[in-house]
Amino acid sequence: MVDLNIRLAQLLKANTGAIVGGRMLKDDFLNEIRTNPDHIINKILKENDVYDWKPEAPTRIFYYKADDQVPYINSIIAYDTMIVNGASKLEIMDVNSTANHGTCFTPAMTNTLLFFLGFQSITIDVEDGLTELASWAIVSNPVDDVLQIVSKQNNYSIAIHDISGRNLMMRQISETIGNIDVSHLNVGMYFVTFTSQDGKAHATKKLIVAR
């Protein structure tokens, strides 16, 4: 199956100039679908639509105007239909108008994660909650421009990596409450690794930067 997909991608690239699945269909077949509302394909698609309803919970629709495989108008139609149906907690966003189907994946996942994290409620008891061996906690996560760390140790190091594993910054902390400037980091998800001075204790925690 993998070999077949690779071969299809190669043929699409060679014959049409881009790896777009819709270009596998012949022009006369596409024209028949577009001009005949009673075509069997259109009937099946209509029976299986997933947008003609009213979301009750907060909902956000992401789309990419330059997506070369999924028409962005799908999102516009879904949004307009849901508004007509009475949706009151609905938003729509063109996350990156220049991103194609391949380059849109990471920002789409990041923005989706940030959207749901906005409804997450976490309470940290600084005194009782630090039960890990390394005893580190990130206060008020997601953060804006300042990362605040509370620790039972007063001499340790931190390293911040992005989701691809790149080391973006390292700091040595010499107090139980540390404030780290992260205003230069883009909105998104990161990982903070804590290491004790003697190197025997380690901990890695998820960091969300949201503004």
Short mmCIF file of C-alpha atoms in Angstrom, two decimals, residues 125-127 130 134-159 172-182 192-194 205 207:
data_model
loop_
_atom_site.label_atom_id
_atom_site.label_comp_id
_atom_site.label_asym_id
_atom_site.label_seq_id
_atom_site.Cartn_x
_atom_site.Cartn_y
_atom_site.Cartn_z
CA ASP A 125 -1.10 23.55 45.53
CA VAL A 126 2.49 24.76 45.71
CA GLU A 127 3.17 23.25 49.14
CA LEU A 130 5.43 19.22 44.67
CA ALA A 134 12.82 16.76 41.38
CA SER A 135 10.10 18.91 43.03
CA TRP A 136 9.50 21.40 40.22
CA ALA A 137 6.26 23.06 39.16
CA ILE A 138 5.31 25.55 36.47
CA VAL A 139 2.97 28.19 37.86
CA SER A 140 0.05 29.40 35.71
CA ASN A 141 0.45 27.28 32.59
CA PRO A 142 -0.27 28.42 29.79
CA VAL A 143 2.10 31.38 30.19
CA ASP A 144 2.39 34.71 28.40
CA ASP A 145 5.82 36.35 28.51
CA VAL A 146 7.17 35.12 31.85
CA LEU A 147 7.61 31.50 32.91
CA GLN A 148 7.46 31.18 36.70
CA ILE A 149 8.94 28.09 38.32
CA VAL A 150 8.54 26.98 41.93
CA SER A 151 10.98 24.43 43.30
CA LYS A 152 12.10 22.86 46.56
CA GLN A 153 15.63 23.15 45.22
CA ASN A 154 17.58 26.37 44.86
CA ASN A 155 20.22 25.31 42.35
CA TYR A 156 19.21 23.60 39.12
CA SER A 157 19.15 24.10 35.36
CA ILE A 158 16.34 24.21 32.81
CA ALA A 159 16.28 23.61 29.06
CA GLN A 172 20.80 28.12 35.47
CA ILE A 173 18.46 28.87 38.40
CA SER A 174 19.75 29.60 41.90
CA GLU A 175 16.53 30.28 43.81
CA THR A 176 13.38 28.40 44.76
CA ILE A 177 11.17 30.76 42.72
CA GLY A 178 12.49 31.50 39.25
CA ASN A 179 11.11 33.88 36.62
CA ILE A 180 12.22 33.22 33.04
CA ASP A 181 11.59 35.63 30.16
CA VAL A 182 9.97 33.66 27.30
CA VAL A 192 10.86 22.22 29.83
CA THR A 193 13.48 19.85 31.22
CA PHE A 194 14.68 20.40 34.78
CA LYS A 205 7.02 19.22 31.81
CA LEU A 207 4.83 24.35 28.54
#
